Coordinates of C-alpha atoms in Angstrom, one line a residue:
X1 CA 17.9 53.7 22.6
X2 CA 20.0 56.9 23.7
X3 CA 19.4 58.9 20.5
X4 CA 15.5 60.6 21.3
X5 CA 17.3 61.8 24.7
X6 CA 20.1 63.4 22.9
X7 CA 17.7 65.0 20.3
X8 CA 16.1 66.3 22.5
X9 CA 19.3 67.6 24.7
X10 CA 20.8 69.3 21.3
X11 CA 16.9 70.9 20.6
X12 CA 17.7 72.5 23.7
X13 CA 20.6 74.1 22.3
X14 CA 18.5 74.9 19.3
X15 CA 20.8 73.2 16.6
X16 CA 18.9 73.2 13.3
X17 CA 18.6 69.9 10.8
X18 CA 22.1 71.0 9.4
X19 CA 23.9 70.6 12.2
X20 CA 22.3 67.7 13.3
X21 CA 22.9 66.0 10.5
X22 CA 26.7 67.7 10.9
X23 CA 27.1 65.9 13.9
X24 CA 25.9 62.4 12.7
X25 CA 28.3 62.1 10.0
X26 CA 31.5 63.3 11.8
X27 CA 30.3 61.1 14.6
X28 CA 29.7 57.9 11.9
X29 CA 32.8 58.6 10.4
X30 CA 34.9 58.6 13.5
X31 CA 33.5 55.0 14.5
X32 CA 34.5 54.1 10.7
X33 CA 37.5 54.9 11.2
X34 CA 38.4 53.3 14.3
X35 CA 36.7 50.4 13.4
X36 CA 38.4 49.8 10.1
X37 CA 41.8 50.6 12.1
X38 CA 41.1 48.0 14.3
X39 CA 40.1 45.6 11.8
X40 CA 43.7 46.1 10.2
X41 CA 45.6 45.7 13.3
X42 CA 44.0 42.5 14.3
X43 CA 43.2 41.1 10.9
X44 CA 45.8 42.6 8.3
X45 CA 49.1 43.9 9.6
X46 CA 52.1 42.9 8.3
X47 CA 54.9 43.3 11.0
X48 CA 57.8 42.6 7.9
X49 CA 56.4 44.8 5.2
X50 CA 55.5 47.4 7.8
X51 CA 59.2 47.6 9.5
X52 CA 57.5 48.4 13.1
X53 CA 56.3 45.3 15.2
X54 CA 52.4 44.8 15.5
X55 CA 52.8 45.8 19.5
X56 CA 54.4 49.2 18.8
X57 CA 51.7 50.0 15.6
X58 CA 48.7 49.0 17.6
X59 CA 49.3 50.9 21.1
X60 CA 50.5 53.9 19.0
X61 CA 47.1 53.9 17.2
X62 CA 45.2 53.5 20.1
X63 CA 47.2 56.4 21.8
X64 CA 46.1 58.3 18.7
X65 CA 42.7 57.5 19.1
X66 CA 42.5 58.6 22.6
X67 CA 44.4 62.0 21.8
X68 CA 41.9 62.5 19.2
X69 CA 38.6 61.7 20.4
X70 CA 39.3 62.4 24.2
X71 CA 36.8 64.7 26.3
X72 CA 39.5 67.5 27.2
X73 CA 38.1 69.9 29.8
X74 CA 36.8 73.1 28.2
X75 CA 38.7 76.3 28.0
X76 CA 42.2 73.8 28.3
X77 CA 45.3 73.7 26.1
X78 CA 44.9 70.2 26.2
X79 CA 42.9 70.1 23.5
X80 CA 46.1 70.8 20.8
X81 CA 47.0 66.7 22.1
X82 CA 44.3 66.4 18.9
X83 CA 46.8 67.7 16.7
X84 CA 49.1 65.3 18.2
X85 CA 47.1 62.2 18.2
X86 CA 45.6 62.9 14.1
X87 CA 49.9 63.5 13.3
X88 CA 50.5 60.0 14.5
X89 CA 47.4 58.2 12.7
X90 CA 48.6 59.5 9.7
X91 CA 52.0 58.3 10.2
X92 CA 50.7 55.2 11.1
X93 CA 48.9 55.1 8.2
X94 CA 51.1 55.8 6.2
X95 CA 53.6 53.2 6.6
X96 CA 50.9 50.6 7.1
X97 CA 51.5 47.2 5.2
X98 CA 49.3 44.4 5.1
X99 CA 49.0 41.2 3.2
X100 CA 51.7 39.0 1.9
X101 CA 55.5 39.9 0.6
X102 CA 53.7 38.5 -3.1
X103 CA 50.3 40.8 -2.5
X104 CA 51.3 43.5 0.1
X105 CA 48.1 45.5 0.8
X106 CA 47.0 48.9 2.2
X107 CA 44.5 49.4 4.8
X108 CA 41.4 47.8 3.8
X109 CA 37.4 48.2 4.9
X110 CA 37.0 44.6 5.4
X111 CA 34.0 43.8 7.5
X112 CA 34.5 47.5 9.2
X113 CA 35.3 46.1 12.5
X114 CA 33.1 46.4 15.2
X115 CA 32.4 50.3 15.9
X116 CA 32.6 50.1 12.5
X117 CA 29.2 47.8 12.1
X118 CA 28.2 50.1 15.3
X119 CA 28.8 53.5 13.0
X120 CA 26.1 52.6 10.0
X121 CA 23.9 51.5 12.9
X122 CA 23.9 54.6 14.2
X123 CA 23.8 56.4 11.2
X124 CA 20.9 54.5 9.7
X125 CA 18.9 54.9 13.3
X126 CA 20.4 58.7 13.7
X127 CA 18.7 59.8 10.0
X128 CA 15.4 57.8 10.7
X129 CA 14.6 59.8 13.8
X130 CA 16.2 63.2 12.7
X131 CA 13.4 62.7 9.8
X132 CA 10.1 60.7 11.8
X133 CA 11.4 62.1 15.2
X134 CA 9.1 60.2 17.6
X135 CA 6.7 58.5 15.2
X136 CA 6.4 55.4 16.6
X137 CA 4.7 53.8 13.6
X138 CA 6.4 54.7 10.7
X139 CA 9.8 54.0 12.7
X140 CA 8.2 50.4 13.5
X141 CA 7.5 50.3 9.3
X142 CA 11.4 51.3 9.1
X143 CA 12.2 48.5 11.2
X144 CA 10.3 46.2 9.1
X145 CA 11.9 47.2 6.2
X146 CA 15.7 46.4 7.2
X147 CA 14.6 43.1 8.4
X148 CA 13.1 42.5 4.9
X149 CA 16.5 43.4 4.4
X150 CA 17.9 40.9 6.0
X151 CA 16.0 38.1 4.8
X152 CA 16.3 39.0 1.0
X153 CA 20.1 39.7 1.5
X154 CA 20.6 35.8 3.4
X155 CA 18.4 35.0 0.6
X156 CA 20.5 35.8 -2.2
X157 CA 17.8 37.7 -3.7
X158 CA 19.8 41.2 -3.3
X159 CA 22.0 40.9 -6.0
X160 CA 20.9 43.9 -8.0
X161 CA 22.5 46.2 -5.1
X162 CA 26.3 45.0 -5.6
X163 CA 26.8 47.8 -7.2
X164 CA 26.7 49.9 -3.7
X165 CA 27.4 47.2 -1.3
X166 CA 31.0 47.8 -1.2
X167 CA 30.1 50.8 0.9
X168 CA 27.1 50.6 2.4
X169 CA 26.7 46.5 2.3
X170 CA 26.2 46.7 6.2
X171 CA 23.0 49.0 5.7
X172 CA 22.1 46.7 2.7
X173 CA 22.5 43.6 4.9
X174 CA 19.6 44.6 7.3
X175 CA 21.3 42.7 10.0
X176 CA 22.6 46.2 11.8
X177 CA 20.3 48.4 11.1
X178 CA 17.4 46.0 12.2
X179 CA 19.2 45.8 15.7
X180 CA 19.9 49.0 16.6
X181 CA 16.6 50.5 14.8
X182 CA 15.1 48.1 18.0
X183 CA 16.6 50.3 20.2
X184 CA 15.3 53.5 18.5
X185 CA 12.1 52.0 19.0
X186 CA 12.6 51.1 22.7
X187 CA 13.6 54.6 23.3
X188 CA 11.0 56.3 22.1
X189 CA 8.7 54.2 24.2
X190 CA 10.6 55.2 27.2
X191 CA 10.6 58.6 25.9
X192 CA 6.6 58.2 25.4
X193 CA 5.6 56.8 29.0
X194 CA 8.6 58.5 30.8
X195 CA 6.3 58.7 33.6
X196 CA 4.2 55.8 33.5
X197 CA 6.8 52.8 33.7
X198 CA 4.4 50.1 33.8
X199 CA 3.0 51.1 30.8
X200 CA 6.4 51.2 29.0
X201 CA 7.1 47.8 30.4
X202 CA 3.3 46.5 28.9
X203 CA 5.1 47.4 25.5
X204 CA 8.7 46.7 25.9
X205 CA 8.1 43.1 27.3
X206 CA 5.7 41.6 24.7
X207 CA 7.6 43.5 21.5
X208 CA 10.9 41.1 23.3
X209 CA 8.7 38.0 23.4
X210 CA 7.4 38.4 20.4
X211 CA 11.3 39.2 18.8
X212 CA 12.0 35.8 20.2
X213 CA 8.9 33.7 19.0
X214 CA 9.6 35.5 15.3
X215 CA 13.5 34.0 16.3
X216 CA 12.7 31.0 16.4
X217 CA 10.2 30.8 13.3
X218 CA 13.2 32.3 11.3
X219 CA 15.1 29.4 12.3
X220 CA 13.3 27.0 10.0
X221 CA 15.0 28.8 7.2
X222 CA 18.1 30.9 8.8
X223 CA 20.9 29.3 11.2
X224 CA 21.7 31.5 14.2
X225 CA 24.3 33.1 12.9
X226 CA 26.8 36.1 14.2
X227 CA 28.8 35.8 11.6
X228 CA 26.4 35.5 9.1
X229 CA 24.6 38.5 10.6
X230 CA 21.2 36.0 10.1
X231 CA 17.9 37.4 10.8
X232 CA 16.8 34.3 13.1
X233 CA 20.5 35.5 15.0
X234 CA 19.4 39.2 14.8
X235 CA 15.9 38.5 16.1
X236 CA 17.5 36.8 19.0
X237 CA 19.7 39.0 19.9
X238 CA 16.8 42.1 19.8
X239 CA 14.3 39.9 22.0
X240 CA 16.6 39.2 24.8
X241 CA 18.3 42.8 24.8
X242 CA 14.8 44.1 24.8
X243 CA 13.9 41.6 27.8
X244 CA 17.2 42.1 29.8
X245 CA 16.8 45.9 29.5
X246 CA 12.9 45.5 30.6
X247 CA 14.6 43.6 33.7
X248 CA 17.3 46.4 34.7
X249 CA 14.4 49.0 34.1
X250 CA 12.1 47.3 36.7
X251 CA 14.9 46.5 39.2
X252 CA 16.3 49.8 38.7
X253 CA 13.6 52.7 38.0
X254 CA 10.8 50.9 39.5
X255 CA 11.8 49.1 42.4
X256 CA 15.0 51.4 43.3
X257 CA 17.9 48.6 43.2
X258 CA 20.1 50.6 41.4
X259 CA 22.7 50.1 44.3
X260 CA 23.5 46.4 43.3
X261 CA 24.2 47.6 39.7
X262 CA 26.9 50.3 40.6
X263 CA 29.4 48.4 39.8
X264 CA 29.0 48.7 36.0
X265 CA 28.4 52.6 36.2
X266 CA 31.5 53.2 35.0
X267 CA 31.3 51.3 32.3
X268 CA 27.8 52.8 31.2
X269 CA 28.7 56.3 31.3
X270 CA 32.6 55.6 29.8
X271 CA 31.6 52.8 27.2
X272 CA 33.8 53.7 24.3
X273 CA 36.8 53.9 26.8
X274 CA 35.7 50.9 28.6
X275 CA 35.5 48.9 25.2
X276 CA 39.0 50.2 23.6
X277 CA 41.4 50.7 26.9
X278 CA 41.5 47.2 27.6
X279 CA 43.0 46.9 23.7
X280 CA 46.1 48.4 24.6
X281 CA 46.6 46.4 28.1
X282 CA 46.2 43.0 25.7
X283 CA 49.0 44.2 23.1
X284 CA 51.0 45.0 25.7
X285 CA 50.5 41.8 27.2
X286 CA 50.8 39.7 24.7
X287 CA 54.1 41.2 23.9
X288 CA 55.5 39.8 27.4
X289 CA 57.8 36.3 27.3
X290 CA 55.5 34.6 29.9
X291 CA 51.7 33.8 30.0
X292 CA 50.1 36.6 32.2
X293 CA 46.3 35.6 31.2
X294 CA 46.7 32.3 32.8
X295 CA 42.5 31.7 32.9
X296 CA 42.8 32.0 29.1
X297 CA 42.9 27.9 29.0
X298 CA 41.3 24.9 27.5
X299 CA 41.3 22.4 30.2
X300 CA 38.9 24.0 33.1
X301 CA 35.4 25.9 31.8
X302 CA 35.0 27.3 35.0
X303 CA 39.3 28.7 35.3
X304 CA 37.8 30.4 31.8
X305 CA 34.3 31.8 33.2
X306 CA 35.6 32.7 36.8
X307 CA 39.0 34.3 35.1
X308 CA 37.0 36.1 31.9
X309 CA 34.7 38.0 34.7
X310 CA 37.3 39.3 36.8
X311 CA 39.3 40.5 33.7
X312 CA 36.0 42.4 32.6
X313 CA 35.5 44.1 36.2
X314 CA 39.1 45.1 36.5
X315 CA 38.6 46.3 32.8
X316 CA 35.4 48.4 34.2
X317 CA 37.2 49.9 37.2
X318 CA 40.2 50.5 34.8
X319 CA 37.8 52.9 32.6
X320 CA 37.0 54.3 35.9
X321 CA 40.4 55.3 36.9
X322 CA 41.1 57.0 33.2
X323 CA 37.7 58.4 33.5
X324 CA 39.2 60.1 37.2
X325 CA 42.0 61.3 35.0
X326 CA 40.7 63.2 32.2
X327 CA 40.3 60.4 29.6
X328 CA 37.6 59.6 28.5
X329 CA 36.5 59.3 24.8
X330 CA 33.4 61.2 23.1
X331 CA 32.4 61.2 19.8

């Protein structure tokens, strides 16, 4: 949804197609590379073959991460902590085991983690607009496509593209692409009618209906699925993100409520730090003798919900306080 407003902050600047296209892979490959790191701490680390126990490993990565990609003020000497931060990833790295003491592994792809899955989203939805720019129609056609994706892929019927799934399987899948391809299209609506709102909304809030109607029809034939990445689950997911977002916009831009939603600024204008920070406060956590999360529990639902929304708000105000410090990822 963001990407035609940073276009069009970086035409501003007059960068050409090269460096456009510059900037999306560097910033596709650094959410590759997180998201395969964290796929390996929580999926494939080895604490034995490795010699360093999974606590120590994981906060120094994150550290790393947080050198590397961190917003340093300009003109500052802080920004050498990079040098820092890409030295310990490649230790870490480096002495990484995985697997089993019979089939000890490297670092492996997997499923790419999450910013992973986020970083060929973007990358698919970056190239479309740097080439159709705000063509609405062919981007729709685009969008089209990947969900043809998707449905041939669940279908089984994409077998002649093994040959380059093992790299770009998640474009190949649809699933991604289809979702965040949703938001391009969103965003160039809002981009469209940035002064007539209610004309954005007369779009916006039948394309989410009609998401969820084309949900539910895909049902007959595709489960609702995350893990499958199904197009009935991908559908869903687009129609009520396009109908949620259609909500905030009229509460927000149109009626002038933004004061009840304040509370998840921070969050909203810190969202990579927001989404990692709380990584390192669970590792170090879980490392402690005695139960801390106490909410995390089987026998009350409520204990769960109440306990789970407090742990997100402090995580939100503690994105806020690194943000008040100087940390603050950008990619």
């Amino acid at each position: 949804l963001s990407i035609p407003f940073a276009f069009a902050a970086r035409a501003k600047m007059k960068e050409t197609t090269a460096q456009l296209s510059k900037h999306i892979l560097i910033r596709t490959l650094s959410l590759l590379i997180i998201g395969v790191f964290m796929y390996n701490a929580s999926e494939n680390y080895n604490a034995e073959l490795t010699g360093l126990s999974k606590t120590i490993w994981v906060v120094l990565g994150y550290i790393s991460v947080f050198l590397i990609w961190n917003k340093y003020p300009e003109g500052s000497k802080l920004h050498y902590l990079k040098y820092a931060g890409i030295a310990i990833m490649i230790v870490l790295a480096i002495i990484f085991k995985g697997g089993s003491i019979e089939n000890p592994t490297w670092l492996e792809k997997g499923w790419w983690g999450i910013l992973g899955l986020i970083g060929w989203g973007y990358f698919t939805a970056a190239f479309t607009y740097l080439f159709l720019r705000d063509l609405l129609l062919p981007t729709v056609l685009i969008w089209f496509l990947f969900l043809g994706l998707n449905i041939l892929s669940q279908s089984g019927m994409t077998g002649f593209l093994n040959p380059l799934k093992p790299v770009f399987g998640v474009i190949l899948g649809g699933n991604v692409p289809l979702i965040v391809i949703s938001g391009l299209i969103v965003g160039i609506l809002l981009k469209k009618y940035r002064t007539d709102y209610f004309g954005f909304l007369q779009r916006t809030v039948p394309i989410g209906l009609a998401c969820l109607v084309l949900a539910f029809i895909l049902h007959n034939w595709f489960i609702l699925s995350k893990i499958r990445a199904t197009p009935s689950w991908g559908m869903l997911c687009t129609g009520i993100s396009i109908l949620v977002f259609s909500i905030l916009f009229y509460m927000i831009d149109i009626k002038e409520k933004s004061k009840y939603f304040t509370v998840f600024k921070p969050a909203g204008e810190n969202s990579l730090s927001t989404y990692l920070a709380p990584d390192i406060v669970y590792y170090l956590i879980w490392s402690l003798p005695f139960q801390v999360l106490v909410y995390k529990q089987d026998e009350s639902q409520i204990i769960a919900v109440l306990g789970s929304l407090l742990w997100a708000f402090l995580m939100i105000r503690f994105a806020a306080f690194l943000a008040k410090k100087g940390i603050r990822l950008k990619l």
